[in-house]
Amino acid sequence: MEILNKIILHSAILISCFSLYSLQKSEKSTDVLFQKESSKLTFEKDIKSIMNTHCGGVFCHHGKPSAWTQYKVVKLSIENGSFAKQVIEDKTMPKRKELPKKDYETIKKWLKEGAIEK
């Protein structure tokens, strides 16, 4: 009887350990998924400042505050293909000064991720 009790106790301990390990691993997987989701680039967080710097004021071809700092304007240009063509492929925008490599890569990645607003 004593041996049976020890076997049951050891089995219960092993099951508890495996359960805790599994739970801990599951929480880590969820954390990684959340980090990947939150690391996506967005217009508001990552792109708008680039647009403010390079697509309005003295760097813009009309020298005034630009509509390009509004997501809806940029989104229309993305949908018709002109944004990627001018900014990424031909690199004809901005007109007066080439985008810094970091900003160019950020915009390129943002477009590849789906050009999310927020």
CSV table of N, CA and C in Angstrom, one decimal:
chain,number,residue,atom,x,y,z
A,1,MET,N,0.8,-1.2,0.0
A,1,MET,CA,0.0,0.0,0.0
A,1,MET,C,0.9,1.3,0.0
A,2,GLU,N,2.0,1.2,0.8
A,2,GLU,CA,2.9,2.4,0.9
A,2,GLU,C,3.5,2.6,-0.5
A,3,ILE,N,3.9,1.6,-1.2
A,3,ILE,CA,4.5,1.8,-2.5
A,3,ILE,C,3.5,2.4,-3.5
A,4,LEU,N,2.3,2.0,-3.4
A,4,LEU,CA,1.2,2.5,-4.3
A,4,LEU,C,1.0,4.0,-4.0
A,5,ASN,N,1.0,4.4,-2.7
A,5,ASN,CA,0.9,5.8,-2.4
A,5,ASN,C,2.1,6.6,-2.9
A,6,LYS,N,3.3,6.1,-2.8
A,6,LYS,CA,4.5,6.8,-3.4
A,6,LYS,C,4.4,6.9,-4.9
A,7,ILE,N,3.9,5.9,-5.6
A,7,ILE,CA,3.7,6.0,-7.0
A,7,ILE,C,2.7,7.0,-7.4
A,8,ILE,N,1.6,7.1,-6.7
A,8,ILE,CA,0.6,8.1,-6.9
A,8,ILE,C,1.1,9.5,-6.7
A,9,LEU,N,1.8,9.7,-5.6
A,9,LEU,CA,2.4,11.0,-5.2
A,9,LEU,C,3.4,11.4,-6.3
A,10,HIS,N,4.3,10.5,-6.7
A,10,HIS,CA,5.3,10.9,-7.7
A,10,HIS,C,4.6,11.2,-9.1
A,11,SER,N,3.6,10.4,-9.4
A,11,SER,CA,2.9,10.7,-10.6
A,11,SER,C,2.2,12.1,-10.6
A,12,ALA,N,1.6,12.4,-9.4
A,12,ALA,CA,1.0,13.7,-9.3
A,12,ALA,C,2.0,14.8,-9.4
A,13,ILE,N,3.2,14.6,-8.8
A,13,ILE,CA,4.3,15.7,-8.9
A,13,ILE,C,4.7,15.8,-10.4
A,14,LEU,N,4.9,14.7,-11.1
A,14,LEU,CA,5.3,14.8,-12.5
A,14,LEU,C,4.3,15.5,-13.3
A,15,ILE,N,3.0,15.1,-13.1
A,15,ILE,CA,1.9,15.8,-13.9
A,15,ILE,C,1.9,17.3,-13.6
A,16,SER,N,2.1,17.7,-12.4
A,16,SER,CA,2.1,19.1,-12.0
A,16,SER,C,3.3,19.8,-12.7
A,17,CYS,N,4.4,19.2,-12.7
A,17,CYS,CA,5.6,19.8,-13.3
A,17,CYS,C,5.4,20.0,-14.8
A,18,PHE,N,4.9,19.0,-15.5
A,18,PHE,CA,4.6,19.1,-16.9
A,18,PHE,C,3.5,20.2,-17.2
A,19,SER,N,2.5,20.2,-16.3
A,19,SER,CA,1.5,21.2,-16.5
A,19,SER,C,2.0,22.6,-16.4
A,20,LEU,N,2.9,22.9,-15.4
A,20,LEU,CA,3.5,24.2,-15.1
A,20,LEU,C,4.4,24.6,-16.3
A,21,TYR,N,5.2,23.6,-16.8
A,21,TYR,CA,6.1,23.9,-17.9
A,21,TYR,C,5.3,24.2,-19.2
A,22,SER,N,4.2,23.5,-19.4
A,22,SER,CA,3.4,23.8,-20.6
A,22,SER,C,2.7,25.1,-20.5
A,23,LEU,N,2.2,25.5,-19.3
A,23,LEU,CA,1.6,26.8,-19.1
A,23,LEU,C,2.6,27.9,-19.3
A,24,GLN,N,3.8,27.8,-18.8
A,24,GLN,CA,4.9,28.8,-18.9
A,24,GLN,C,5.2,28.9,-20.4
A,25,LYS,N,5.4,27.9,-21.1
A,25,LYS,CA,5.7,27.9,-22.5
A,25,LYS,C,4.6,28.6,-23.3
A,26,SER,N,3.4,28.3,-23.0
A,26,SER,CA,2.2,28.9,-23.7
A,26,SER,C,2.2,30.4,-23.5
A,27,GLU,N,2.5,30.9,-22.3
A,27,GLU,CA,2.6,32.3,-22.0
A,27,GLU,C,3.7,33.0,-22.8
A,28,LYS,N,4.8,32.4,-22.9
A,28,LYS,CA,5.9,32.9,-23.7
A,28,LYS,C,5.5,33.0,-25.2
A,29,SER,N,4.8,32.1,-25.7
A,29,SER,CA,4.4,32.1,-27.1
A,29,SER,C,3.4,33.3,-27.3
A,30,THR,N,2.5,33.5,-26.4
A,30,THR,CA,1.6,34.6,-26.4
A,30,THR,C,2.4,35.9,-26.4
A,31,ASP,N,3.4,36.0,-25.5
A,31,ASP,CA,4.2,37.3,-25.4
A,31,ASP,C,4.8,37.6,-26.8
A,32,VAL,N,5.4,36.6,-27.4
A,32,VAL,CA,6.1,36.7,-28.7
A,32,VAL,C,5.1,37.2,-29.7
A,33,LEU,N,4.0,36.6,-29.8
A,33,LEU,CA,2.9,37.0,-30.8
A,33,LEU,C,2.5,38.4,-30.5
A,34,PHE,N,2.3,38.8,-29.3
A,34,PHE,CA,2.0,40.2,-29.0
A,34,PHE,C,3.1,41.2,-29.4
A,35,GLN,N,4.3,40.8,-29.2
A,35,GLN,CA,5.4,41.7,-29.5
A,35,GLN,C,5.5,41.8,-31.0
A,36,LYS,N,5.3,40.8,-31.8
A,36,LYS,CA,5.3,40.9,-33.2
A,36,LYS,C,4.2,41.7,-33.8
A,37,GLU,N,3.0,41.6,-33.2
A,37,GLU,CA,1.9,42.4,-33.6
A,37,GLU,C,2.1,43.9,-33.3
A,38,SER,N,2.6,44.2,-32.1
A,38,SER,CA,2.8,45.6,-31.7
A,38,SER,C,4.0,46.2,-32.4
A,39,SER,N,4.9,45.4,-33.0
A,39,SER,CA,6.0,46.0,-33.7
A,39,SER,C,5.8,46.4,-35.1
A,40,LYS,N,4.5,46.2,-35.6
A,40,LYS,CA,4.2,46.6,-36.9
A,40,LYS,C,4.3,48.1,-37.0
A,41,LEU,N,4.7,48.6,-38.2
A,41,LEU,CA,4.8,50.0,-38.4
A,41,LEU,C,3.4,50.6,-38.7
A,42,THR,N,3.1,51.8,-38.3
A,42,THR,CA,1.9,52.4,-38.6
A,42,THR,C,2.1,53.9,-39.1
A,43,PHE,N,1.2,54.4,-39.8
A,43,PHE,CA,1.3,55.8,-40.3
A,43,PHE,C,1.5,56.7,-39.1
A,44,GLU,N,0.6,56.6,-38.2
A,44,GLU,CA,0.6,57.6,-37.0
A,44,GLU,C,1.9,57.5,-36.2
A,45,LYS,N,2.3,56.3,-36.0
A,45,LYS,CA,3.5,56.1,-35.1
A,45,LYS,C,4.8,56.3,-35.8
A,46,ASP,N,4.9,55.9,-37.1
A,46,ASP,CA,6.2,55.8,-37.8
A,46,ASP,C,6.4,56.6,-39.0
A,47,ILE,N,5.3,56.8,-39.8
A,47,ILE,CA,5.4,57.4,-41.1
A,47,ILE,C,5.1,58.9,-41.1
A,48,LYS,N,4.1,59.3,-40.3
A,48,LYS,CA,3.7,60.7,-40.3
A,48,LYS,C,4.8,61.7,-40.1
A,49,SER,N,5.7,61.3,-39.2
A,49,SER,CA,6.9,62.2,-38.9
A,49,SER,C,7.8,62.4,-40.1
A,50,ILE,N,7.9,61.3,-40.8
A,50,ILE,CA,8.8,61.3,-42.1
A,50,ILE,C,8.1,62.2,-43.1
A,51,MET,N,6.8,62.1,-43.2
A,51,MET,CA,6.0,62.9,-44.2
A,51,MET,C,6.1,64.4,-43.7
A,52,ASN,N,6.0,64.6,-42.4
A,52,ASN,CA,6.1,66.0,-42.0
A,52,ASN,C,7.4,66.6,-42.3
A,53,THR,N,8.5,65.9,-42.2
A,53,THR,CA,9.8,66.4,-42.4
A,53,THR,C,10.1,66.5,-43.9
A,54,HIS,N,9.7,65.6,-44.7
A,54,HIS,CA,10.2,65.6,-46.1
A,54,HIS,C,9.1,65.9,-47.1
A,55,CYS,N,7.9,66.0,-46.7
A,55,CYS,CA,6.8,66.2,-47.7
A,55,CYS,C,6.0,67.5,-47.4
A,56,GLY,N,6.5,68.4,-46.7
A,56,GLY,CA,5.9,69.6,-46.4
A,56,GLY,C,6.9,70.7,-46.1
A,57,GLY,N,6.6,71.9,-46.1
A,57,GLY,CA,7.5,73.0,-45.8
A,57,GLY,C,8.5,73.1,-46.9
A,58,VAL,N,9.8,73.4,-46.6
A,58,VAL,CA,10.8,73.7,-47.6
A,58,VAL,C,11.2,72.6,-48.4
A,59,PHE,N,11.0,71.3,-48.0
A,59,PHE,CA,11.4,70.2,-48.7
A,59,PHE,C,10.3,69.8,-49.8
A,60,CYS,N,9.1,70.3,-49.7
A,60,CYS,CA,8.1,69.9,-50.6
A,60,CYS,C,8.1,70.9,-51.8
A,61,HIS,N,7.6,70.4,-52.9
A,61,HIS,CA,7.6,71.2,-54.1
A,61,HIS,C,6.7,72.4,-54.1
A,62,HIS,N,5.8,72.5,-53.2
A,62,HIS,CA,4.9,73.7,-53.1
A,62,HIS,C,5.2,74.5,-51.8
A,63,GLY,N,6.1,74.0,-50.9
A,63,GLY,CA,6.6,74.8,-49.8
A,63,GLY,C,5.6,75.1,-48.7
A,64,LYS,N,4.4,74.5,-48.7
A,64,LYS,CA,3.4,74.8,-47.7
A,64,LYS,C,3.1,73.5,-46.9
A,65,PRO,N,2.4,73.7,-45.8
A,65,PRO,CA,2.0,72.4,-45.1
A,65,PRO,C,1.3,71.5,-46.1
A,66,SER,N,1.6,70.3,-46.0
A,66,SER,CA,1.2,69.3,-47.0
A,66,SER,C,0.1,68.4,-46.6
A,67,ALA,N,-0.8,68.1,-47.6
A,67,ALA,CA,-1.8,67.1,-47.3
A,67,ALA,C,-1.2,65.7,-47.2
A,68,TRP,N,0.0,65.5,-47.5
A,68,TRP,CA,0.7,64.2,-47.4
A,68,TRP,C,0.9,63.8,-46.0
A,69,THR,N,0.6,64.7,-45.1
A,69,THR,CA,0.7,64.3,-43.6
A,69,THR,C,-0.6,63.7,-43.2
A,70,GLN,N,-1.5,63.5,-44.1
A,70,GLN,CA,-2.8,62.9,-43.7
A,70,GLN,C,-2.9,61.5,-44.3
A,71,TYR,N,-3.2,60.6,-43.5
A,71,TYR,CA,-3.3,59.2,-43.9
A,71,TYR,C,-4.2,59.0,-45.1
A,72,LYS,N,-5.4,59.6,-45.1
A,72,LYS,CA,-6.3,59.4,-46.2
A,72,LYS,C,-5.7,59.8,-47.6
A,73,VAL,N,-4.9,60.8,-47.6
A,73,VAL,CA,-4.3,61.3,-48.9
A,73,VAL,C,-3.2,60.3,-49.3
A,74,VAL,N,-2.4,59.9,-48.4
A,74,VAL,CA,-1.4,58.9,-48.7
A,74,VAL,C,-2.0,57.6,-49.1
A,75,LYS,N,-3.0,57.2,-48.4
A,75,LYS,CA,-3.7,55.9,-48.8
A,75,LYS,C,-4.2,55.9,-50.2
A,76,LEU,N,-4.8,57.0,-50.6
A,76,LEU,CA,-5.3,57.1,-52.0
A,76,LEU,C,-4.1,56.9,-53.0
A,77,SER,N,-3.0,57.5,-52.7
A,77,SER,CA,-1.8,57.4,-53.6
A,77,SER,C,-1.3,56.0,-53.5
A,78,ILE,N,-1.4,55.3,-52.4
A,78,ILE,CA,-0.9,53.9,-52.3
A,78,ILE,C,-1.8,53.0,-53.1
A,79,GLU,N,-3.1,53.2,-53.0
A,79,GLU,CA,-4.1,52.4,-53.8
A,79,GLU,C,-4.0,52.5,-55.3
A,80,ASN,N,-3.6,53.7,-55.8
A,80,ASN,CA,-3.5,53.9,-57.2
A,80,ASN,C,-2.1,53.5,-57.7
A,81,GLY,N,-1.2,53.2,-56.8
A,81,GLY,CA,0.2,52.8,-57.1
A,81,GLY,C,1.2,53.9,-57.3
A,82,SER,N,0.8,55.1,-57.2
A,82,SER,CA,1.7,56.2,-57.5
A,82,SER,C,2.7,56.4,-56.3
A,83,PHE,N,2.3,56.1,-55.1
A,83,PHE,CA,3.1,56.3,-53.9
A,83,PHE,C,4.4,55.4,-54.0
A,84,ALA,N,4.1,54.1,-54.2
A,84,ALA,CA,5.3,53.2,-54.2
A,84,ALA,C,6.1,53.5,-55.4
A,85,LYS,N,5.5,53.8,-56.6
A,85,LYS,CA,6.3,54.1,-57.8
A,85,LYS,C,7.2,55.3,-57.6
A,86,GLN,N,6.7,56.4,-57.0
A,86,GLN,CA,7.5,57.6,-56.9
A,86,GLN,C,8.5,57.6,-55.7
A,87,VAL,N,8.0,57.0,-54.6
A,87,VAL,CA,8.9,57.0,-53.4
A,87,VAL,C,9.9,55.8,-53.4
A,88,ILE,N,9.4,54.6,-53.7
A,88,ILE,CA,10.2,53.4,-53.6
A,88,ILE,C,10.9,53.1,-54.9
A,89,GLU,N,10.2,53.0,-56.0
A,89,GLU,CA,10.8,52.5,-57.2
A,89,GLU,C,11.7,53.6,-57.9
A,90,ASP,N,11.0,54.7,-58.2
A,90,ASP,CA,11.7,55.7,-59.0
A,90,ASP,C,12.5,56.7,-58.1
A,91,LYS,N,12.2,56.7,-56.8
A,91,LYS,CA,12.8,57.7,-55.9
A,91,LYS,C,12.8,59.1,-56.4
A,92,THR,N,11.7,59.5,-56.9
A,92,THR,CA,11.5,60.9,-57.4
A,92,THR,C,10.8,61.8,-56.4
A,93,MET,N,10.4,61.2,-55.3
A,93,MET,CA,9.8,61.9,-54.2
A,93,MET,C,10.6,61.6,-52.9
A,94,PRO,N,10.9,62.6,-52.1
A,94,PRO,CA,10.5,64.0,-52.2
A,94,PRO,C,11.4,64.7,-53.3
A,95,LYS,N,10.9,65.8,-53.8
A,95,LYS,CA,11.4,66.4,-55.0
A,95,LYS,C,12.8,67.0,-54.7
A,96,ARG,N,13.0,67.7,-53.6
A,96,ARG,CA,14.2,68.5,-53.5
A,96,ARG,C,15.4,67.8,-52.7
A,97,LYS,N,15.1,66.8,-52.0
A,97,LYS,CA,16.1,66.1,-51.2
A,97,LYS,C,15.8,64.6,-51.1
A,98,GLU,N,16.8,63.8,-51.3
A,98,GLU,CA,16.6,62.4,-51.2
A,98,GLU,C,16.3,62.0,-49.8
A,99,LEU,N,15.4,61.0,-49.6
A,99,LEU,CA,15.0,60.5,-48.3
A,99,LEU,C,16.3,59.8,-47.7
A,100,PRO,N,16.5,60.0,-46.4
A,100,PRO,CA,17.6,59.3,-45.7
A,100,PRO,C,17.2,57.8,-45.8
A,101,LYS,N,18.3,57.0,-45.9
A,101,LYS,CA,18.1,55.5,-46.1
A,101,LYS,C,17.2,54.9,-45.0
A,102,LYS,N,17.3,55.3,-43.8
A,102,LYS,CA,16.5,54.8,-42.7
A,102,LYS,C,15.0,55.1,-43.0
A,103,ASP,N,14.7,56.3,-43.4
A,103,ASP,CA,13.3,56.7,-43.7
A,103,ASP,C,12.8,55.9,-44.9
A,104,TYR,N,13.6,55.8,-45.9
A,104,TYR,CA,13.2,55.0,-47.1
A,104,TYR,C,12.9,53.6,-46.7
A,105,GLU,N,13.8,52.9,-45.9
A,105,GLU,CA,13.5,51.6,-45.5
A,105,GLU,C,12.3,51.4,-44.6
A,106,THR,N,12.1,52.4,-43.7
A,106,THR,CA,10.9,52.4,-42.9
A,106,THR,C,9.6,52.5,-43.7
A,107,ILE,N,9.6,53.4,-44.7
A,107,ILE,CA,8.4,53.5,-45.6
A,107,ILE,C,8.2,52.2,-46.4
A,108,LYS,N,9.3,51.6,-46.9
A,108,LYS,CA,9.2,50.4,-47.7
A,108,LYS,C,8.7,49.3,-46.8
A,109,LYS,N,9.1,49.1,-45.6
A,109,LYS,CA,8.6,48.1,-44.7
A,109,LYS,C,7.2,48.3,-44.4
A,110,TRP,N,6.8,49.6,-44.1
A,110,TRP,CA,5.4,49.9,-43.8
A,110,TRP,C,4.5,49.5,-44.9
A,111,LEU,N,4.9,49.8,-46.2
A,111,LEU,CA,4.1,49.4,-47.3
A,111,LEU,C,4.0,47.9,-47.4
A,112,LYS,N,5.1,47.2,-47.2
A,112,LYS,CA,5.1,45.7,-47.3
A,112,LYS,C,4.2,45.1,-46.2
A,113,GLU,N,4.1,45.8,-45.0
A,113,GLU,CA,3.2,45.3,-43.9
A,113,GLU,C,1.8,45.6,-44.1
A,114,GLY,N,1.4,46.4,-45.2
A,114,GLY,CA,0.0,46.7,-45.4
A,114,GLY,C,-0.4,48.1,-45.2
A,115,ALA,N,0.6,49.0,-45.0
A,115,ALA,CA,0.3,50.5,-44.8
A,115,ALA,C,-0.8,50.8,-43.8
A,116,ILE,N,-0.6,50.3,-42.6
A,116,ILE,CA,-1.6,50.4,-41.5
A,116,ILE,C,-1.6,51.9,-41.0
A,117,GLU,N,-2.8,52.4,-40.7
A,117,GLU,CA,-2.9,53.7,-40.2
A,117,GLU,C,-2.5,53.9,-38.7
A,118,LYS,N,-3.2,53.1,-37.9
A,118,LYS,CA,-2.9,53.2,-36.4
A,118,LYS,C,-2.5,51.9,-35.8
